[in-house]
Structures are given as C-alpha cells and as structure tokens.
PDB file of C-alpha atoms in Angstrom:
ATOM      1  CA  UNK A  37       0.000   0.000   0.000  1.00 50.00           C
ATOM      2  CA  UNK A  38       2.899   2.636   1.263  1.00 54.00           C
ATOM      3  CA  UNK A  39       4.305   1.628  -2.247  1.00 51.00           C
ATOM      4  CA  UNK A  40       1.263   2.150  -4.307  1.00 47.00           C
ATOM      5  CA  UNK A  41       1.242   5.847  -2.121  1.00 48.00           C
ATOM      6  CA  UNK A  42       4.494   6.450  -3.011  1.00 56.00           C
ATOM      7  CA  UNK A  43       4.403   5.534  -6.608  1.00 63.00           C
ATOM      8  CA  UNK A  44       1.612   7.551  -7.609  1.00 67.00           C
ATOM      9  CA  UNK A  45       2.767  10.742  -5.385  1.00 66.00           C
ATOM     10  CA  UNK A  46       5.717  10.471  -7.611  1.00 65.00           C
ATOM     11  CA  UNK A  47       3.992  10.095 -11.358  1.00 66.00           C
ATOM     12  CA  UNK A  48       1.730  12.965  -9.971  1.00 68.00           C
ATOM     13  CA  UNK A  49       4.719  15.319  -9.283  1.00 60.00           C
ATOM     14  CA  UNK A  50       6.732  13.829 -12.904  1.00 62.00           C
ATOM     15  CA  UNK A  51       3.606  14.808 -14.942  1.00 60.00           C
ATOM     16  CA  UNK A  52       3.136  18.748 -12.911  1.00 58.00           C
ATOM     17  CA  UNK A  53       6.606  18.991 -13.702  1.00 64.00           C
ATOM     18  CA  UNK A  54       6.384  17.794 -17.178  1.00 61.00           C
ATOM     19  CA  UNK A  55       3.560  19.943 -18.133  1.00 63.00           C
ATOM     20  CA  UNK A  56       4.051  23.205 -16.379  1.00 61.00           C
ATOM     21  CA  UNK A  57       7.901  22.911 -17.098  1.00 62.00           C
ATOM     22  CA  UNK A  58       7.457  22.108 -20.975  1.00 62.00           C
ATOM     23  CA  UNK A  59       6.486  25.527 -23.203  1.00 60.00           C
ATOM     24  CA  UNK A  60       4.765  25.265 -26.116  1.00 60.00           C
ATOM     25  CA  UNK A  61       7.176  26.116 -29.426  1.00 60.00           C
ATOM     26  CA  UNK A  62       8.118  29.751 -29.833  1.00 59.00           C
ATOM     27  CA  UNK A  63       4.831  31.191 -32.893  1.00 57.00           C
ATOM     28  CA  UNK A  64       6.218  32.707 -35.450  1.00 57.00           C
ATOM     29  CA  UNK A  65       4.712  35.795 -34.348  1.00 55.00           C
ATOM     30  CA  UNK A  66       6.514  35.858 -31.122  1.00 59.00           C
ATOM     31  CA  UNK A  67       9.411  37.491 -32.931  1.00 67.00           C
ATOM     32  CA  UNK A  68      10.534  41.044 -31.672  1.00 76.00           C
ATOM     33  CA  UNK A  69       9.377  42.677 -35.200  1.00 80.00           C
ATOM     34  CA  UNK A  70      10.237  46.241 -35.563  1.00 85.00           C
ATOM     35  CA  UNK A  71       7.143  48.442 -35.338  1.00 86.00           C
ATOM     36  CA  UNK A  72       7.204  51.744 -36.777  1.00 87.00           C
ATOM     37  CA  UNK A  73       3.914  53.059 -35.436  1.00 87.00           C
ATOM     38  CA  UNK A  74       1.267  52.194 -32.593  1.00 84.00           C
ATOM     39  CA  UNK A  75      -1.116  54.301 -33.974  1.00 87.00           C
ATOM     40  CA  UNK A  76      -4.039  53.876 -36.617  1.00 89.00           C
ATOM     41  CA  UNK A  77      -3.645  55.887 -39.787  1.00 89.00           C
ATOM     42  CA  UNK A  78      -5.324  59.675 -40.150  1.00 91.00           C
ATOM     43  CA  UNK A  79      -4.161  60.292 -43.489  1.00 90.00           C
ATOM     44  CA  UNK A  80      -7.013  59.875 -45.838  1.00 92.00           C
ATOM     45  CA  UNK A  81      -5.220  60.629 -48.837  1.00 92.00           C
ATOM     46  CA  UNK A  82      -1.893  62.316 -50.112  1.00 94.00           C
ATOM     47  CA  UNK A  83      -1.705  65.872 -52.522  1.00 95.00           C
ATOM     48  CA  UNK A  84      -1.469  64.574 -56.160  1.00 95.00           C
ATOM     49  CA  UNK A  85      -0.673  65.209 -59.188  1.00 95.00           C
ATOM     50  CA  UNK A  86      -2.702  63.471 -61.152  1.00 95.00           C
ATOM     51  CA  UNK A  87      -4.311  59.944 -60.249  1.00 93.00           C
ATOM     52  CA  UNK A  88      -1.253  58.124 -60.526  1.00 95.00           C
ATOM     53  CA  UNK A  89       1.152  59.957 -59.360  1.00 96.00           C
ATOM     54  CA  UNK A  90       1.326  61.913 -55.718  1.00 96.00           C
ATOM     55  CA  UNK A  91       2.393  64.952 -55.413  1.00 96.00           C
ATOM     56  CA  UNK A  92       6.233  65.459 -53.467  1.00 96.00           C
ATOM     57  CA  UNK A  93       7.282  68.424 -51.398  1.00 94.00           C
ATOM     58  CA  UNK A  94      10.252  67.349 -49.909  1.00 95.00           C
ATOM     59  CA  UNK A  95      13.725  65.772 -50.532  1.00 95.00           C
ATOM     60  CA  UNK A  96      15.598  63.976 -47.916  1.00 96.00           C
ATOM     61  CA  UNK A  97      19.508  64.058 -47.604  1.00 95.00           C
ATOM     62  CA  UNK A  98      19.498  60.962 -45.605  1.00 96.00           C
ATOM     63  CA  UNK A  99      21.109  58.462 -48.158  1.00 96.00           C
ATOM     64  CA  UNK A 100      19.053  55.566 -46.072  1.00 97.00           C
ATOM     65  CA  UNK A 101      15.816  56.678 -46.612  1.00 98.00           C
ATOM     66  CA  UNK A 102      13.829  54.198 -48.411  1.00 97.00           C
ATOM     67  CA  UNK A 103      17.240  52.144 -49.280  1.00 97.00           C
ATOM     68  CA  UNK A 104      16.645  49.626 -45.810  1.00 95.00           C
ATOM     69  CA  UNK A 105      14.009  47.398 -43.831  1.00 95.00           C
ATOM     70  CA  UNK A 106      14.983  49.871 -40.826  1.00 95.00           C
ATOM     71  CA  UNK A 107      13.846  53.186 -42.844  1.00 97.00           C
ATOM     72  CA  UNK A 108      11.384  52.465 -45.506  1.00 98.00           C
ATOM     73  CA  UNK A 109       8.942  55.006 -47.496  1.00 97.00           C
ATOM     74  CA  UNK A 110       5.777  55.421 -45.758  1.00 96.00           C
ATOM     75  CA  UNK A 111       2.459  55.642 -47.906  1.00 96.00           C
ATOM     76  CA  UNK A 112       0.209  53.926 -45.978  1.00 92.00           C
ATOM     77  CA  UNK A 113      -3.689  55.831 -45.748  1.00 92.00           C
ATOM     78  CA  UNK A 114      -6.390  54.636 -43.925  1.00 89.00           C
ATOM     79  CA  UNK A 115      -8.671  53.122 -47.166  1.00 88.00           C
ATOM     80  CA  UNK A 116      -5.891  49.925 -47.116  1.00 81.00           C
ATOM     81  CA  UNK A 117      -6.449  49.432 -51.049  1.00 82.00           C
ATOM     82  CA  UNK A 118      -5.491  53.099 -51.596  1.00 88.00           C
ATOM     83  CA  UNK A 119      -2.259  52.317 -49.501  1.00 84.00           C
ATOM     84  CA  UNK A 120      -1.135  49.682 -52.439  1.00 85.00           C
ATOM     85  CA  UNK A 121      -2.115  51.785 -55.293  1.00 93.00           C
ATOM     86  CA  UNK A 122       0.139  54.656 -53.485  1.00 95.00           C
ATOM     87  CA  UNK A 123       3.193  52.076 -53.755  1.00 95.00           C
ATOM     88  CA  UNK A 124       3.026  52.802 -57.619  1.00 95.00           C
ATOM     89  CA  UNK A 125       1.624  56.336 -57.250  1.00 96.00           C
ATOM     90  CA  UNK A 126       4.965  57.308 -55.101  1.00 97.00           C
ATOM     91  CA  UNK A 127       7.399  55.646 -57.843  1.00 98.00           C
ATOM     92  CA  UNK A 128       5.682  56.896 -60.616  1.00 97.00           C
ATOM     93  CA  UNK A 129       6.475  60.876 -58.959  1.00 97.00           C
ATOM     94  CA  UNK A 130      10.419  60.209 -59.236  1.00 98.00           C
ATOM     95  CA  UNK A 131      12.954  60.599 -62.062  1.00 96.00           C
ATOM     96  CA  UNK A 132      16.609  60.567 -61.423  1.00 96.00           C
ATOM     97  CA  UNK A 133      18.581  63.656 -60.271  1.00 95.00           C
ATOM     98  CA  UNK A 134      19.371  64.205 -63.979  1.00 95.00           C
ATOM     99  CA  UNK A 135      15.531  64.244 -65.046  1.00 95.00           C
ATOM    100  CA  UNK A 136      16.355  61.097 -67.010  1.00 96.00           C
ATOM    101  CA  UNK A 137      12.863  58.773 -66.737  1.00 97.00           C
ATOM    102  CA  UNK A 138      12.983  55.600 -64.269  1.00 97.00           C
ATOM    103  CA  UNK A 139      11.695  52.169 -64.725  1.00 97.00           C
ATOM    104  CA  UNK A 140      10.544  50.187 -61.626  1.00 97.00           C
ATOM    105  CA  UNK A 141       9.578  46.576 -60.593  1.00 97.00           C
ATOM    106  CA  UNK A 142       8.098  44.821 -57.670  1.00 96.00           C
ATOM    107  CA  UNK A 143      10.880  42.562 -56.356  1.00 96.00           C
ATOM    108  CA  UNK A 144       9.257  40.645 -53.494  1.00 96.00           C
ATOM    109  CA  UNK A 145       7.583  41.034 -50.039  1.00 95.00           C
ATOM    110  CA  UNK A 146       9.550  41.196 -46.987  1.00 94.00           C
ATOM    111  CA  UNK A 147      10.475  42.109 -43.311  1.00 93.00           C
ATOM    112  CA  UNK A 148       7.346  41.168 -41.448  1.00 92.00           C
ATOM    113  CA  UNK A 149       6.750  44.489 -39.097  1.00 91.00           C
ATOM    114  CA  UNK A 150       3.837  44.893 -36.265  1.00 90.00           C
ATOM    115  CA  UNK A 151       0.991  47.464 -37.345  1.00 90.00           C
ATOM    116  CA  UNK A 152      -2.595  48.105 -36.209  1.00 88.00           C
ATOM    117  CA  UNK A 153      -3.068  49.096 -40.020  1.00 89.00           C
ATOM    118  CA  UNK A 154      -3.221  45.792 -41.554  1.00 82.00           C
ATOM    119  CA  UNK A 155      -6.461  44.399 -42.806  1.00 74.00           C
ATOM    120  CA  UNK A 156      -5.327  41.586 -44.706  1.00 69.00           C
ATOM    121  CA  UNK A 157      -1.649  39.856 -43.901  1.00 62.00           C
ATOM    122  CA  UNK A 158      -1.481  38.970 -40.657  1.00 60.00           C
ATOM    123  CA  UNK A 159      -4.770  41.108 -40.123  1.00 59.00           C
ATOM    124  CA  UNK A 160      -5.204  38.858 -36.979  1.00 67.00           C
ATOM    125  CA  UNK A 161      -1.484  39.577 -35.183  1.00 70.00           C
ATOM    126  CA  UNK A 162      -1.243  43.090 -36.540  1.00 82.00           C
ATOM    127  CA  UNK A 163       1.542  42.506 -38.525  1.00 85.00           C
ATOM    128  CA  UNK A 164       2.315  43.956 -42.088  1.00 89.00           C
ATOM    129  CA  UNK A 165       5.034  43.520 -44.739  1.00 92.00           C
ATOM    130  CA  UNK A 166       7.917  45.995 -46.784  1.00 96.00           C
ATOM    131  CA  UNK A 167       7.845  45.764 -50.616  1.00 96.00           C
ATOM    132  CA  UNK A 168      11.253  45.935 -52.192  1.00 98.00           C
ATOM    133  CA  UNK A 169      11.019  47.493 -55.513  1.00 98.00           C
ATOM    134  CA  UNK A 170      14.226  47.607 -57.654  1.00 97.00           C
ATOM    135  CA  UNK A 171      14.534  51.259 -59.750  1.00 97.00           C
ATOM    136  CA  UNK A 172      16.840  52.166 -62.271  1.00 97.00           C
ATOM    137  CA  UNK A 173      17.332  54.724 -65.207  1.00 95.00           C
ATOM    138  CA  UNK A 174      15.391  53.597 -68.270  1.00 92.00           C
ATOM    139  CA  UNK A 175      17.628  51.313 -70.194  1.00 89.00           C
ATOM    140  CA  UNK A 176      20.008  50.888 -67.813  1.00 94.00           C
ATOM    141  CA  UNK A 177      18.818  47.542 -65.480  1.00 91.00           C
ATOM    142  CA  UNK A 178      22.420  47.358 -64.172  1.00 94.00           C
ATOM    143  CA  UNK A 179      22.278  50.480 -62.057  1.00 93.00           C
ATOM    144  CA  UNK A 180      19.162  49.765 -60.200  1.00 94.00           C
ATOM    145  CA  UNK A 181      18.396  50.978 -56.963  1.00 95.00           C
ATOM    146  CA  UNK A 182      16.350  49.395 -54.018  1.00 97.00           C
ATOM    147  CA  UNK A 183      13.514  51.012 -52.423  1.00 98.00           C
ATOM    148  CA  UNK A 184      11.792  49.629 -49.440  1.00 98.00           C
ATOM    149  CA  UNK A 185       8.002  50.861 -49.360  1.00 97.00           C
ATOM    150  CA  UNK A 186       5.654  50.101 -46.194  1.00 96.00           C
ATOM    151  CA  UNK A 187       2.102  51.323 -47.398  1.00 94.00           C
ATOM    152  CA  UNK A 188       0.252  50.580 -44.446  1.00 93.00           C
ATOM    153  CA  UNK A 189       1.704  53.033 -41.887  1.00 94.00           C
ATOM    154  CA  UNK A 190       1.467  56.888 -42.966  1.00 94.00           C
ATOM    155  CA  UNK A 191       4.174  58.935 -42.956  1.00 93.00           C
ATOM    156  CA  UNK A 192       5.403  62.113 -45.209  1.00 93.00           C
ATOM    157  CA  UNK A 193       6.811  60.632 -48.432  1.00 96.00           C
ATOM    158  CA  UNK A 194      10.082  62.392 -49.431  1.00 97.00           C
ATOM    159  CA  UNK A 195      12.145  62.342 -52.141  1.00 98.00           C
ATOM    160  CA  UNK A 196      15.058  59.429 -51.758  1.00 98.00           C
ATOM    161  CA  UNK A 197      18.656  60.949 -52.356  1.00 96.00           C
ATOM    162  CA  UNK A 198      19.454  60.377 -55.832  1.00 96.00           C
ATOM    163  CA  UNK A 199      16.371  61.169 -57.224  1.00 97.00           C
ATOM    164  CA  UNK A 200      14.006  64.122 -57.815  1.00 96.00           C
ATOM    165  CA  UNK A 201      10.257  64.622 -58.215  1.00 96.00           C
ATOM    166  CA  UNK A 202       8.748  64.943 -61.548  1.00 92.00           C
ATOM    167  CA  UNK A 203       6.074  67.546 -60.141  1.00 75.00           C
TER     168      UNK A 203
END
C-alpha cells in the first residue's frame, strides 16, 4: 500500500513537472518585429498630381531613406487598397537627379513588421510587410536601386537621395 502511495505521489509530481515545465514552441509571431507606429492611420489621402502619381514636397539628404528594412517610405492611408495603389503612385512621382525617366519593378515582399493598419496579412497579429522594388534609369537595369516601401503606416513621403520629383 505505502508503495502504491508512493508511486503515484511520484507520477503525480513527474507529470506537474512535465507539463508546467514544458512551453509550447516559440509562434512565429513571437518574434521582436520592428514596429514603426502604434497608432491607426489619419491620413485619408496624399496631394497629387494626377491619379497616378502623388504629389512630393520634400527631398531627404538621408542616403538611407527608403534604401533599408529599418527606414522604408511610408504611404500607408487609412482606405488599405489606396495604400497599395500609393506604392506605384509614389514611384511613378520620381525621375533621377538628372531628369532622365525611371523604370521600376516589384521585387518581393519582406520584413514582417507589427501594425494596427493591416487588414489583410497577418490582419489577426497586426503585422504587415515591406515591398522591395528595384529602380533604375530607363535602359540601364544594371544600375538599379532598391527602395523599401511600407504602405500601411502613414508617414510624409520624401524624395530618396538620388532622385528628384517629376512635379
């Protein structure tokens, strides 16, 4: 009987142990993300130019601006299709510094971010991802450039170094 005591006492404290001492796997979404916002979007739309192109005020000097996961374009609105169409809208303002005309493609999707402005990837963890777009001089492929764009978050779209708005 003491046995029978003992021997149960003992695959009672194993199996606390076991499952209060065993955590489940790490999600995917456990990952310290950057987030480059807490806030919902205000921005209903951006000045433009015409209806594919928006309209650019600024330049930046900062030669990372747009060129890195860490400092991206921001062209995110609150109407979450409009965001995507800005992507485009943005690239389509540029030319290079010496007005000659740019091509651009869509590269891939990237650098999964936390964002109360998604309503589609990740809509459910609030979590967003960068395009990379590669941009280069028309005709000239092999001097491409790569632009990181975030259209879910707003921000003030500037003018990467190199380049020059078409406005």
């Amino acid at each position: 009987m003491n046995y029978l005591l003992k021997s149960r006492t003992t695959s009672i404290l194993f199996l606390w142990i076991f499952i209060f001492a065993c955590k489940p796997p790490p999600s995917k979404f456990d990952r310290n993300y950057p987030e480059y916002t807490n806030e919902k979007n205000t921005v209903d739309s951006y000045e433009m130019v015409n209806d594919s192109t928006i309209y650019l005020r600024t330049t930046t000097n900062d030669k990372s601006y747009g060129r890195s996961e860490k400092n991206p374009i921001f062209v995110g609105v609150t109407n979450h299709h409009e965001g995507g169409k800005n992507r485009m809208r943005f690239l389509n303002a540029l030319e290079m510094e010496d007005g000659t005309p740019i091509k651009y493609e869509r590269v891939k999707s990237c650098c999964p971010f936390k964002t109360l402005n998604s309503k589609t990837i990740g809509a459910d963890q609030k979590f967003g991802l960068l395009d990379v777009w590669i941009v280069y001089p028309k005709g000239k492929k092999e001097e491409a450039d790569t632009l990181y764009i975030n259209a879910y978050d707003e921000g003030q779209p500037m003018v990467p170094k190199g380049y020059r708005a078409k406005n």
